[in-house]
mmCIF file of C-alpha atoms (C1' of nucleotides) in Angstrom:
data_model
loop_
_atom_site.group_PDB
_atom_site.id
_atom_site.type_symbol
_atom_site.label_atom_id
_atom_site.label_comp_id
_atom_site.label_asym_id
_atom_site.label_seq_id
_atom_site.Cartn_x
_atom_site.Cartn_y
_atom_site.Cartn_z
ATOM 1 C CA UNK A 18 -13.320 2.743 -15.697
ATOM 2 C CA UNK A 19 -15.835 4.967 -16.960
ATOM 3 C CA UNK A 20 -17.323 2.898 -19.764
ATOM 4 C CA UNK A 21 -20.822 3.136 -22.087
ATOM 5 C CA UNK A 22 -21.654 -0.354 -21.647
ATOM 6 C CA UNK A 23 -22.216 -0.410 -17.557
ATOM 7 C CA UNK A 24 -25.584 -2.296 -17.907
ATOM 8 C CA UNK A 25 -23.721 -5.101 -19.424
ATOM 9 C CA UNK A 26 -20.526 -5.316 -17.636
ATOM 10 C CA UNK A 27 -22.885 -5.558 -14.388
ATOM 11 C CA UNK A 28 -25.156 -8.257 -16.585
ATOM 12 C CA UNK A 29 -21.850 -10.418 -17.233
ATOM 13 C CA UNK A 30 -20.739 -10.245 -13.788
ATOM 14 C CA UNK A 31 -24.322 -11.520 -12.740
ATOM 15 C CA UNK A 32 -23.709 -14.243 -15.268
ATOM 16 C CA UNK A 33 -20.416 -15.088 -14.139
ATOM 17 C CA UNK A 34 -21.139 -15.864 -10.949
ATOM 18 C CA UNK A 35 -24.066 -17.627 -11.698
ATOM 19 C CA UNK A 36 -21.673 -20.416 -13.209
ATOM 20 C CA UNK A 37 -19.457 -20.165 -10.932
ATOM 21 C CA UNK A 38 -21.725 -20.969 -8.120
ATOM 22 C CA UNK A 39 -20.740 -17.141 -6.505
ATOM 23 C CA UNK A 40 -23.314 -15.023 -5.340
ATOM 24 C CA UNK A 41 -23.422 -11.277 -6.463
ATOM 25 C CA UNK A 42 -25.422 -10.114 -3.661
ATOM 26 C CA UNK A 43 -27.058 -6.436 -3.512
ATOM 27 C CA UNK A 44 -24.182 -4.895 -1.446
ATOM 28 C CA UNK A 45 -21.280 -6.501 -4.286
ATOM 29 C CA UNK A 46 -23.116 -4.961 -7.042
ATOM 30 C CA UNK A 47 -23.642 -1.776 -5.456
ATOM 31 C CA UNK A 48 -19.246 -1.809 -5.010
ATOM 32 C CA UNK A 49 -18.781 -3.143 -8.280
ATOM 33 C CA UNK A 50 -20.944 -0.898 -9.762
ATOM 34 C CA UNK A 51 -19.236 2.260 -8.251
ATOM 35 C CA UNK A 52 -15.985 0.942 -9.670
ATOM 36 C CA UNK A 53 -17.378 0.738 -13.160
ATOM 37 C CA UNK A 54 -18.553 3.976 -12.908
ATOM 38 C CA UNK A 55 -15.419 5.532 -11.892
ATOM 39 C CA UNK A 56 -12.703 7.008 -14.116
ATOM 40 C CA UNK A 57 -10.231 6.906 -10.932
ATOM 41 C CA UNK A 58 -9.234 4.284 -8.692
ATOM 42 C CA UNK A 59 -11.371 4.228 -5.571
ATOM 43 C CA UNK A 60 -10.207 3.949 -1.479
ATOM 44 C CA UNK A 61 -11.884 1.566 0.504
ATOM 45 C CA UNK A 62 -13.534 3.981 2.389
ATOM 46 C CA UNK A 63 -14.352 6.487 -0.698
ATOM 47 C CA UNK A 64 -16.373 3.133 -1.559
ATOM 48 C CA UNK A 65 -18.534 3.496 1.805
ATOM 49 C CA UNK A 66 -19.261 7.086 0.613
ATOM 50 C CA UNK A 67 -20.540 5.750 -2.615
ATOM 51 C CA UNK A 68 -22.745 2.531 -1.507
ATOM 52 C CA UNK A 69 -24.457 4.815 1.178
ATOM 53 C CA UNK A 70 -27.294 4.276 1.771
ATOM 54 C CA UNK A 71 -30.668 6.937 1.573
ATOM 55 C CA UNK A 72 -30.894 7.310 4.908
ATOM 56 C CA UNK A 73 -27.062 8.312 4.985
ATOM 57 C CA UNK A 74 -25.918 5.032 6.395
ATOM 58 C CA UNK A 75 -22.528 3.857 5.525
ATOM 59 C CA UNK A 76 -21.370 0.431 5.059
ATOM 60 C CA UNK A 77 -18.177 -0.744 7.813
ATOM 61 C CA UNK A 78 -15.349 -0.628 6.729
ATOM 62 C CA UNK A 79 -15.067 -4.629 7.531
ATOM 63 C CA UNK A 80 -17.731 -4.799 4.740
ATOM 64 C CA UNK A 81 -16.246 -2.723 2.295
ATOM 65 C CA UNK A 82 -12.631 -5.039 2.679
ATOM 66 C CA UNK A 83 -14.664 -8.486 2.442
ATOM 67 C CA UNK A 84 -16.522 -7.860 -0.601
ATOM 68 C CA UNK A 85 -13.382 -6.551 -2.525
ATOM 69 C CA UNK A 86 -12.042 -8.899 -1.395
ATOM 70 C CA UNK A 87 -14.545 -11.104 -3.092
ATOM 71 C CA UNK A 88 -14.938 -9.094 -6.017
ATOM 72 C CA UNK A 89 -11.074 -9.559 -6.479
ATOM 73 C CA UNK A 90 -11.144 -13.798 -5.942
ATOM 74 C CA UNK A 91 -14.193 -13.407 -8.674
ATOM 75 C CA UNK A 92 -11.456 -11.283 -10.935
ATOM 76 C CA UNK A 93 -13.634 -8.753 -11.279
ATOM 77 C CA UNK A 94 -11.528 -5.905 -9.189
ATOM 78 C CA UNK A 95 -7.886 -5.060 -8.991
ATOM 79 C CA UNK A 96 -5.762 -3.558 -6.091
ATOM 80 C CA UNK A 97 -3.851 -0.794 -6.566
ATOM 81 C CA UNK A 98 -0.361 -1.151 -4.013
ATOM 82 C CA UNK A 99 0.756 1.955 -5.399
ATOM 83 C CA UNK A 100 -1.928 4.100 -4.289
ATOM 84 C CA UNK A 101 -4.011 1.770 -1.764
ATOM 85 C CA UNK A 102 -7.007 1.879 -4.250
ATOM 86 C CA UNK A 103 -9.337 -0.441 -6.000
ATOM 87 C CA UNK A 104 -10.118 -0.527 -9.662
ATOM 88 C CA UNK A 105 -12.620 -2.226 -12.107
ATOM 89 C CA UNK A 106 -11.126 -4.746 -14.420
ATOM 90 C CA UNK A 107 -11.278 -3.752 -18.239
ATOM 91 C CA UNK A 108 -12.423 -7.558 -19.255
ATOM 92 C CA UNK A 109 -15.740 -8.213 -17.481
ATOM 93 C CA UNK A 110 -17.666 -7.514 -20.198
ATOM 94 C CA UNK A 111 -15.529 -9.071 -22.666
ATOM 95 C CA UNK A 112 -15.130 -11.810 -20.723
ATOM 96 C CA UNK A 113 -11.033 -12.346 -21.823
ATOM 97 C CA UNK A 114 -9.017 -14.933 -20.390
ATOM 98 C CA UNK A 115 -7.131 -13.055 -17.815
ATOM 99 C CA UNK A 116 -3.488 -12.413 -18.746
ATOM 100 C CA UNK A 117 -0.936 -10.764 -16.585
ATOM 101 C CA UNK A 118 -2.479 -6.947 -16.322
ATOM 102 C CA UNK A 119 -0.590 -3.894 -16.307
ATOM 103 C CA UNK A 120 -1.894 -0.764 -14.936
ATOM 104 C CA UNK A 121 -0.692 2.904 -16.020
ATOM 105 C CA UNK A 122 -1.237 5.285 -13.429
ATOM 106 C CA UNK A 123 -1.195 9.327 -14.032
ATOM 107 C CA UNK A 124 0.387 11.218 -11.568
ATOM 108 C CA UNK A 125 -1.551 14.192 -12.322
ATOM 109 C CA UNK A 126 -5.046 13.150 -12.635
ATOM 110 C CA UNK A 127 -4.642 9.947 -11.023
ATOM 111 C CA UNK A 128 -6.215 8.112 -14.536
ATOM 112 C CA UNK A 129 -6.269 4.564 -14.423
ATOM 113 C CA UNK A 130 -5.765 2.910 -17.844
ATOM 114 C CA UNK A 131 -5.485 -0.875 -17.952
ATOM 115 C CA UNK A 132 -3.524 -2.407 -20.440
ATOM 116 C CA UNK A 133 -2.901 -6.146 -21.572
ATOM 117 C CA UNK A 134 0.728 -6.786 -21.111
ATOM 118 C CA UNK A 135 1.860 -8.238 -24.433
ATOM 119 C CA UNK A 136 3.395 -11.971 -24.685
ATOM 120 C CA UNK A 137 6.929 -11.281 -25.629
ATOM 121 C CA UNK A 138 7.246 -8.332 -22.419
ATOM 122 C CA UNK A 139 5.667 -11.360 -20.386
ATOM 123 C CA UNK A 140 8.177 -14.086 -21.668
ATOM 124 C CA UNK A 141 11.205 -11.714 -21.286
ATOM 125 C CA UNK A 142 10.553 -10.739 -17.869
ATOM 126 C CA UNK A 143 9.890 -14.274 -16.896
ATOM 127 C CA UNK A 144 13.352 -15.214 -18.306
ATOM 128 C CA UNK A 145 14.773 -12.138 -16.466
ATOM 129 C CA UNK A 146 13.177 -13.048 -13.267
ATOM 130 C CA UNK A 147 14.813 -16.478 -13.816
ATOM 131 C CA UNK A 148 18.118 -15.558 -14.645
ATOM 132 C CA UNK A 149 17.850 -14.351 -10.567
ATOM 133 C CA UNK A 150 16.350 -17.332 -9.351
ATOM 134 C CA UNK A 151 13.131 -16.282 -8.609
ATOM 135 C CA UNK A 152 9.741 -18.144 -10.336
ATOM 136 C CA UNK A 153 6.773 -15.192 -11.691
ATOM 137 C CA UNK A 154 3.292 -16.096 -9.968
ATOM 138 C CA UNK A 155 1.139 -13.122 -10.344
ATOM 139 C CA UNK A 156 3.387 -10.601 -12.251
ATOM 140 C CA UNK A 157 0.709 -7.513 -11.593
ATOM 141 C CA UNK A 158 2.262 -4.108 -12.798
ATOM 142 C CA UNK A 159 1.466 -0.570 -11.912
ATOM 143 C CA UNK A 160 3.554 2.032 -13.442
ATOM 144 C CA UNK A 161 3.684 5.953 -12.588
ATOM 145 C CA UNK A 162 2.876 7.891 -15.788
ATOM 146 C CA UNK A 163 1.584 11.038 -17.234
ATOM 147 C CA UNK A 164 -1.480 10.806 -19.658
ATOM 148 C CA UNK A 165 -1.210 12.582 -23.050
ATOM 149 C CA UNK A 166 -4.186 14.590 -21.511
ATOM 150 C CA UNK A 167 -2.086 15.953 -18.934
ATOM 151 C CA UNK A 168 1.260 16.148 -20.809
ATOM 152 C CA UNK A 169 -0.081 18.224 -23.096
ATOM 153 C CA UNK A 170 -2.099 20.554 -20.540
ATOM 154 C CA UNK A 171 1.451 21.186 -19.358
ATOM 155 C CA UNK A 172 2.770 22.437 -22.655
ATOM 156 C CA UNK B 21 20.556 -6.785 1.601
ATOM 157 C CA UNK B 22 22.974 -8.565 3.137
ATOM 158 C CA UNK B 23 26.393 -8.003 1.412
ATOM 159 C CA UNK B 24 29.742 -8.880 2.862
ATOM 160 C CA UNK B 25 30.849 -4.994 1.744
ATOM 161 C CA UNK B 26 28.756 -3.246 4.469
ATOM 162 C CA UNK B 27 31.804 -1.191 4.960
ATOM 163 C CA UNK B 28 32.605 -0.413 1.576
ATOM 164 C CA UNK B 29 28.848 0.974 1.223
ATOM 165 C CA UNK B 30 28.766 2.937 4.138
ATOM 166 C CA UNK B 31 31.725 4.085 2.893
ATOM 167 C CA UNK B 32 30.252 5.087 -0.252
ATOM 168 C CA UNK B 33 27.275 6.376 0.481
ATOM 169 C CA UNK B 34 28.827 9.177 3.102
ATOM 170 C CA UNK B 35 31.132 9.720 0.108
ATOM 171 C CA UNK B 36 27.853 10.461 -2.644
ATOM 172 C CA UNK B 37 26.755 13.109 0.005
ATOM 173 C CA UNK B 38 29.717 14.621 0.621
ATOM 174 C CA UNK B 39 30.031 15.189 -3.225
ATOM 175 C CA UNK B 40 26.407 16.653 -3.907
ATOM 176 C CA UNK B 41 26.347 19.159 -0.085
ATOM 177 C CA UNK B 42 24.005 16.438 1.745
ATOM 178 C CA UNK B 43 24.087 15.365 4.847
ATOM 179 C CA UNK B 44 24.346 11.798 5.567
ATOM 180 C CA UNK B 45 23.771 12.652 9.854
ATOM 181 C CA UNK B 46 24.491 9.690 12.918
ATOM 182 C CA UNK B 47 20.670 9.230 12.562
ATOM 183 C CA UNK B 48 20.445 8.449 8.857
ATOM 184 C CA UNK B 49 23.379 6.680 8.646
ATOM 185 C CA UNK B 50 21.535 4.207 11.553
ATOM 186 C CA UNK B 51 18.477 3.532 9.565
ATOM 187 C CA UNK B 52 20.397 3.009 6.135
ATOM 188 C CA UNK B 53 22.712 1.334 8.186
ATOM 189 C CA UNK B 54 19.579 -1.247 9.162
ATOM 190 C CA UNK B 55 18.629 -1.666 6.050
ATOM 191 C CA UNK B 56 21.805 -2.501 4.480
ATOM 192 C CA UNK B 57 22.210 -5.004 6.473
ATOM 193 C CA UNK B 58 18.503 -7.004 6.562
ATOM 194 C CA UNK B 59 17.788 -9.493 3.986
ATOM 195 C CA UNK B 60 14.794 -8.525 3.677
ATOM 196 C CA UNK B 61 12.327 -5.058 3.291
ATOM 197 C CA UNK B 62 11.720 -3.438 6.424
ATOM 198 C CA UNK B 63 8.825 -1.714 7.534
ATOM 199 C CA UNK B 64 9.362 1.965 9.338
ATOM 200 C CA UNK B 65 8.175 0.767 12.435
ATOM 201 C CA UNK B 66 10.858 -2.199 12.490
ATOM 202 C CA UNK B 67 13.470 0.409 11.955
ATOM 203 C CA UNK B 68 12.486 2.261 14.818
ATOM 204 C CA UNK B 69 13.456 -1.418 16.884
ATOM 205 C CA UNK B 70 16.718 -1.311 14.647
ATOM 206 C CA UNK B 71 17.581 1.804 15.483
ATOM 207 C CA UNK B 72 16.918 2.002 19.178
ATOM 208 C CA UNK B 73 19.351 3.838 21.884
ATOM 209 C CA UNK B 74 21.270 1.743 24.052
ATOM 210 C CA UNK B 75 18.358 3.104 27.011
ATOM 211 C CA UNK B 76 15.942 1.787 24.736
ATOM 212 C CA UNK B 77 14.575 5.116 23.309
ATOM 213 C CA UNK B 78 12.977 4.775 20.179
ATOM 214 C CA UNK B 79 12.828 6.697 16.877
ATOM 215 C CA UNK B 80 9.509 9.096 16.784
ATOM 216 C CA UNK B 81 7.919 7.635 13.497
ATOM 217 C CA UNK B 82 7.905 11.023 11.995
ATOM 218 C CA UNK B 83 11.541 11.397 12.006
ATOM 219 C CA UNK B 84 11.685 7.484 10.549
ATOM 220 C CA UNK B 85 9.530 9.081 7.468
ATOM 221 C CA UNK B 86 11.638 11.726 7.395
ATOM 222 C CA UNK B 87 15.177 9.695 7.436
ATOM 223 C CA UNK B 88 13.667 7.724 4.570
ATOM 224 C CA UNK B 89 12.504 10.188 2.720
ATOM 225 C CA UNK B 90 15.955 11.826 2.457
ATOM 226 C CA UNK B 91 17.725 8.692 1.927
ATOM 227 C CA UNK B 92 14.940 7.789 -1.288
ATOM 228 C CA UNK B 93 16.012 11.420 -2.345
ATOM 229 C CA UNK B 94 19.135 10.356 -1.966
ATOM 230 C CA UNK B 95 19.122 6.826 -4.539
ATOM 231 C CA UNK B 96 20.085 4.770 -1.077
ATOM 232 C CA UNK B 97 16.602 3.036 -0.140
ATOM 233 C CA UNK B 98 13.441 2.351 -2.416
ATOM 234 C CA UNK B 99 10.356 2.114 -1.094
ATOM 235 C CA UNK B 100 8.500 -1.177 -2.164
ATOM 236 C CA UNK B 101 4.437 -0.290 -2.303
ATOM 237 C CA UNK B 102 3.741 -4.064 -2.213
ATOM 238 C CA UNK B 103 4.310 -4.375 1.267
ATOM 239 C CA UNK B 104 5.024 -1.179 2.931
ATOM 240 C CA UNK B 105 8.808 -1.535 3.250
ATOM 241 C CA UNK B 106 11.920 -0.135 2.429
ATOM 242 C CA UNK B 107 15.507 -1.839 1.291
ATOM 243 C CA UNK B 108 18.451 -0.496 0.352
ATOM 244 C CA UNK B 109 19.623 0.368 -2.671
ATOM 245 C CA UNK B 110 22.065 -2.874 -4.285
ATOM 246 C CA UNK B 111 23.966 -0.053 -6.321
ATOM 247 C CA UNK B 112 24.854 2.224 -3.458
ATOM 248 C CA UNK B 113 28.851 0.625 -3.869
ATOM 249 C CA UNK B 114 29.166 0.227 -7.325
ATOM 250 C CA UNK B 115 27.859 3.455 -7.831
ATOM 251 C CA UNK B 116 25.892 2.450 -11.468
ATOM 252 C CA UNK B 117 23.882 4.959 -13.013
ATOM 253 C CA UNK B 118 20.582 4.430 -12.061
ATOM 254 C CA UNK B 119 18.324 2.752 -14.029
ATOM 255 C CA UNK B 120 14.605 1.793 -14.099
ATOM 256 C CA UNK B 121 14.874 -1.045 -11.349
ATOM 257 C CA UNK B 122 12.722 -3.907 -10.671
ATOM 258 C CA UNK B 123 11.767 -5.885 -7.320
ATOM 259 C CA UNK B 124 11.455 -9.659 -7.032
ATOM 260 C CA UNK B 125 9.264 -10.186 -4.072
ATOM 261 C CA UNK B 126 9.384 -14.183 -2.756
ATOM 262 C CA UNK B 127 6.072 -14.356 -1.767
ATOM 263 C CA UNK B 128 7.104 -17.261 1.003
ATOM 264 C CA UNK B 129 9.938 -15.762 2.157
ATOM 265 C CA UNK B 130 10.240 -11.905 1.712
ATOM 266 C CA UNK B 131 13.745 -11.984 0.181
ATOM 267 C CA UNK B 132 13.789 -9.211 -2.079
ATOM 268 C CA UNK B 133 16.240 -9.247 -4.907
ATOM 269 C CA UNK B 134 16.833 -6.262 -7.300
ATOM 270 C CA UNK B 135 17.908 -6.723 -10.335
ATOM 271 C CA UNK B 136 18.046 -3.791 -13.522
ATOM 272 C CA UNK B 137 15.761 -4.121 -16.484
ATOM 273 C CA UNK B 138 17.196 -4.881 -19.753
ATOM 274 C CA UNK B 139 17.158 -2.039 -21.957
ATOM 275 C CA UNK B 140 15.119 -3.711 -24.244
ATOM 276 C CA UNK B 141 12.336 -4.871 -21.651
ATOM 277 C CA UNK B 142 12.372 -1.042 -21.089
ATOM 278 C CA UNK B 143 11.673 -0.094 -24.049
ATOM 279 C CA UNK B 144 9.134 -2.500 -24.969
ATOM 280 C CA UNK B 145 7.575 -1.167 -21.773
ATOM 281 C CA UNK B 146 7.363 2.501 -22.991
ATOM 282 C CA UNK B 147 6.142 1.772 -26.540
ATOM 283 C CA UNK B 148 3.176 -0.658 -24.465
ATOM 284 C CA UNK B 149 2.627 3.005 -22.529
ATOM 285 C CA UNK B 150 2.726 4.969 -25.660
ATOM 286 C CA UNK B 151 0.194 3.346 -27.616
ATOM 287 C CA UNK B 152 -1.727 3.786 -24.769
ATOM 288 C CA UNK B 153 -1.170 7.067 -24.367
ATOM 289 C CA UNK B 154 0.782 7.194 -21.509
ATOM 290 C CA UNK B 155 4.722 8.768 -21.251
ATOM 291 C CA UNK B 156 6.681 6.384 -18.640
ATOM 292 C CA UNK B 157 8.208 8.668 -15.516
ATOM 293 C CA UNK B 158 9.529 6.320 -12.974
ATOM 294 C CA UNK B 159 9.022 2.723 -13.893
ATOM 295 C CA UNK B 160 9.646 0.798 -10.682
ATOM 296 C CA UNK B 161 8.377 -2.846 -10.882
ATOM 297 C CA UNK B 162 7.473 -5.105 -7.825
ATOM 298 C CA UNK B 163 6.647 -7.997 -8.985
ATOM 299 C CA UNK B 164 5.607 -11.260 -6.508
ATOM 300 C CA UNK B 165 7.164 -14.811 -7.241
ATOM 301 C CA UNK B 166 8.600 -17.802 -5.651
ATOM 302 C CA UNK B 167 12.709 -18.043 -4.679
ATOM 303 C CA UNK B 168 14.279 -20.817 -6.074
ATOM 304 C CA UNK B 169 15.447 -21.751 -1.996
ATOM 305 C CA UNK B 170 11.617 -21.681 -1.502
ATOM 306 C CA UNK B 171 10.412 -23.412 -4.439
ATOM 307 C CA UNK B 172 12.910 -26.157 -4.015
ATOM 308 C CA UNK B 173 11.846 -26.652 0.002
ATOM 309 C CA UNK B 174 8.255 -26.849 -1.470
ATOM 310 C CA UNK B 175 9.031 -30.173 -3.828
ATOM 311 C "C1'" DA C 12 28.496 35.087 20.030
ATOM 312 C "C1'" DG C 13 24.297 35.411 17.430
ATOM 313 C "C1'" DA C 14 21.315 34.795 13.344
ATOM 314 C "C1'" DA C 15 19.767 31.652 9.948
ATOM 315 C "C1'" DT C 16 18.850 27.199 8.509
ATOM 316 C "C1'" DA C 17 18.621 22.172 8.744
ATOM 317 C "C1'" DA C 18 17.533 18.230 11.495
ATOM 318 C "C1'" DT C 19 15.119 16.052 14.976
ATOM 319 C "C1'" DG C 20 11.547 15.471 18.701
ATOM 320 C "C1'" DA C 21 6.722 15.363 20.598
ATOM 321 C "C1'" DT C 22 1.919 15.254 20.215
ATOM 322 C "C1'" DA C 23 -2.000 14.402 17.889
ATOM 323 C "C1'" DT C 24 -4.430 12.561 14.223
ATOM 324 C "C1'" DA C 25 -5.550 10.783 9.587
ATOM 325 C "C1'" DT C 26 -5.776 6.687 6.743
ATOM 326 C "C1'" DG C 27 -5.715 1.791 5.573
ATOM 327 C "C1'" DG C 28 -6.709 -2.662 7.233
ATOM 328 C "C1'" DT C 29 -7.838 -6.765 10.396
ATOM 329 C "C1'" DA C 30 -9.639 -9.732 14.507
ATOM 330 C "C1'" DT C 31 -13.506 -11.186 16.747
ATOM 331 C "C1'" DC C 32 -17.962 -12.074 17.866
ATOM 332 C "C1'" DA C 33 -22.895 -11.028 17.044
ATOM 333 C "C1'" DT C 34 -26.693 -10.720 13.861
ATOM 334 C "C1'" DT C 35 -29.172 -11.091 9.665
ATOM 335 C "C1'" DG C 36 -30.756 -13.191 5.565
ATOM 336 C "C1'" DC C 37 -31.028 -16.758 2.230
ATOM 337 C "C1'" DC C 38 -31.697 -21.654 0.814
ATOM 338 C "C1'" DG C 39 -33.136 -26.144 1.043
ATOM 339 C "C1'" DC C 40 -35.612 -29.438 3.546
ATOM 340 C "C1'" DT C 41 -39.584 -31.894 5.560
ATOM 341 C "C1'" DA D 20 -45.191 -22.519 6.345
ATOM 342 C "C1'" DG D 21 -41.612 -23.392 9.752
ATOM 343 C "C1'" DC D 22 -36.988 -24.684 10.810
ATOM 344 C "C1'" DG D 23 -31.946 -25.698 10.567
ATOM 345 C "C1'" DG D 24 -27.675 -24.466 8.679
ATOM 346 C "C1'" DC D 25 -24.573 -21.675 6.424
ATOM 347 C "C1'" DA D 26 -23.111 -17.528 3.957
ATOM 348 C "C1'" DA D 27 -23.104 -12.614 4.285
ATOM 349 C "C1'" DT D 28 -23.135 -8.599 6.841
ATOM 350 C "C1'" DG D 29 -22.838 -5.626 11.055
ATOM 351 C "C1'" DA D 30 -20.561 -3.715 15.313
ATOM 352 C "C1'" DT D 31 -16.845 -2.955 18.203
ATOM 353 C "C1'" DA D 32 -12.334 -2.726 18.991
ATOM 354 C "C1'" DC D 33 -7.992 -2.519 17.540
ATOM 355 C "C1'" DC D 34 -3.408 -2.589 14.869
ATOM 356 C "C1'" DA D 35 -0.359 -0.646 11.174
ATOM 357 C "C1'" DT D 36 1.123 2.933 8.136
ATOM 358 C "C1'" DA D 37 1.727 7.685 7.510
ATOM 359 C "C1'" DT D 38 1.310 12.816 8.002
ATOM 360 C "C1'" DA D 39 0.353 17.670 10.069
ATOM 361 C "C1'" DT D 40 1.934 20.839 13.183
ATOM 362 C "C1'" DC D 41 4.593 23.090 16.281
ATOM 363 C "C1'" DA D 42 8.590 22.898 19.463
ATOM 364 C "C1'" DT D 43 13.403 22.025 20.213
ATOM 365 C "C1'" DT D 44 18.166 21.009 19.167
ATOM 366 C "C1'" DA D 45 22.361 21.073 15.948
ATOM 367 C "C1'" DT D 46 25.051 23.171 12.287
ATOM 368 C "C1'" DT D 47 26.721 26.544 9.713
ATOM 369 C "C1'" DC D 48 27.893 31.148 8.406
ATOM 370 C "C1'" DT D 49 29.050 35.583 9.275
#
DNA sequence: AGAATAATGATATATGGTATCATTGCCGCT
DNA sequence: AGCGGCAATGATACCATATATCATTATTCT
């Protein structure tokens, strides 16, 4: 994600969950806050790497999948199916109704940019979804890219 | 899959190798074989059990990879990152020019259905990418839903 | 036939993820 | 404060997906 604002992304998640009646316990912030902090997508077990402790101890792996998996039910995290990784979402801070998300993945630097999905791409692939009998539920889409960064490193 | 023209592709496919100095070997006609013929995605370890000698000798997983990998190369099988599985390709007999194609997942029933993306969905899609600053490459869409079979069961 | 190359096999291992049961820590209660 | 209960975390074992590496077998080409 790799954003200015960490301090209040991590304050609005706090809030959050306060309403919500979740608990962001010391372990969850120390994931989410890796995930902010990251320009790239992040493995489950790069994630034990990051959270370790002083004394070099990691957290299991077990861990590591329960809390994203919490994180993700709070809809502050996304999975990545393309690349088995875990990303930030772009509207903690901002606190955005969540729409359908669409990730754009570079295949060179492995940049994660997040993007809002705009309402006529939604309805139309709804209506193309239902032309072959099939209902959208949670329409999330990663797409293999190149970044302007990297296209034009090439040139 | 499961088409009535199982022949016909076959057929086909051994025919699109022939043309472009591939081999389309006992082995990898087997697993696209498999494929062609299940419903729904299969994982690489179910093809091993698809594929299986009449002494019961399976597959070694690497050659599995490697049999799929050649048949992706090929345009016969996509790989769907949702769940880990392969299917065949629905335009192996008709032999369409392949376009950006998109998955329909049923999330109760793992019927896949592939359908093509209109032209104008597509290009919505890369101006979205664009302003992001992202240039498309290989736009394959998984996207979970309901069937209408499943959805109908449900009410 | 023999060399070169492509395909497959075998073994080991990395990576991603889950099942299960034990332990710890927090919260409210009296 | 002490205690009971429940949520969160830890530990161990394990399954599933995939690859690295080197050996062997088939094809093809002269």
């Amino acid at each position: 994600m790799a954003v200015s604002n960490v301090d209040q992304i991590m304050l609005q998640a706090q809030n959050v969950c306060a309403e919500n009646g979740l608990k962001l316990t010391k372990k969850r912030r120390q994931v989410l806050h890796a995930l902010v902090m990251s320009t790239t997508a992040l493995s489950a077990y790069e994630l034990r790497e990051s959270c370790k402790t002083e004394t070099g101890d990691l957290l299991p792996p077990m861990s590591v999948y329960r809390i994203l998996d919490f994180l993700q039910e709070a809809g502050f995290v996304h999975k990545l199916n393309l690349s088995n990784r875990y990303t930030a979402c772009v509207h903690i801070a901002c606190n955005h109704a969540h729409r359908f998300s669409q990730f754009l993945i570079c295949v060179k630097c492995q940049l994660v940019t997040e993007i809002n999905i705009p309402e006529l791409t939604i309805n139309n692939m709804k209506s193309d979804a239902e032309s072959a009998g099939f209902e959208l539920t949670k329409p999330q889409l990663e797409i293999s890219g190149v970044c302007y960064t990297c296209k034009n490193k090439a040139a």
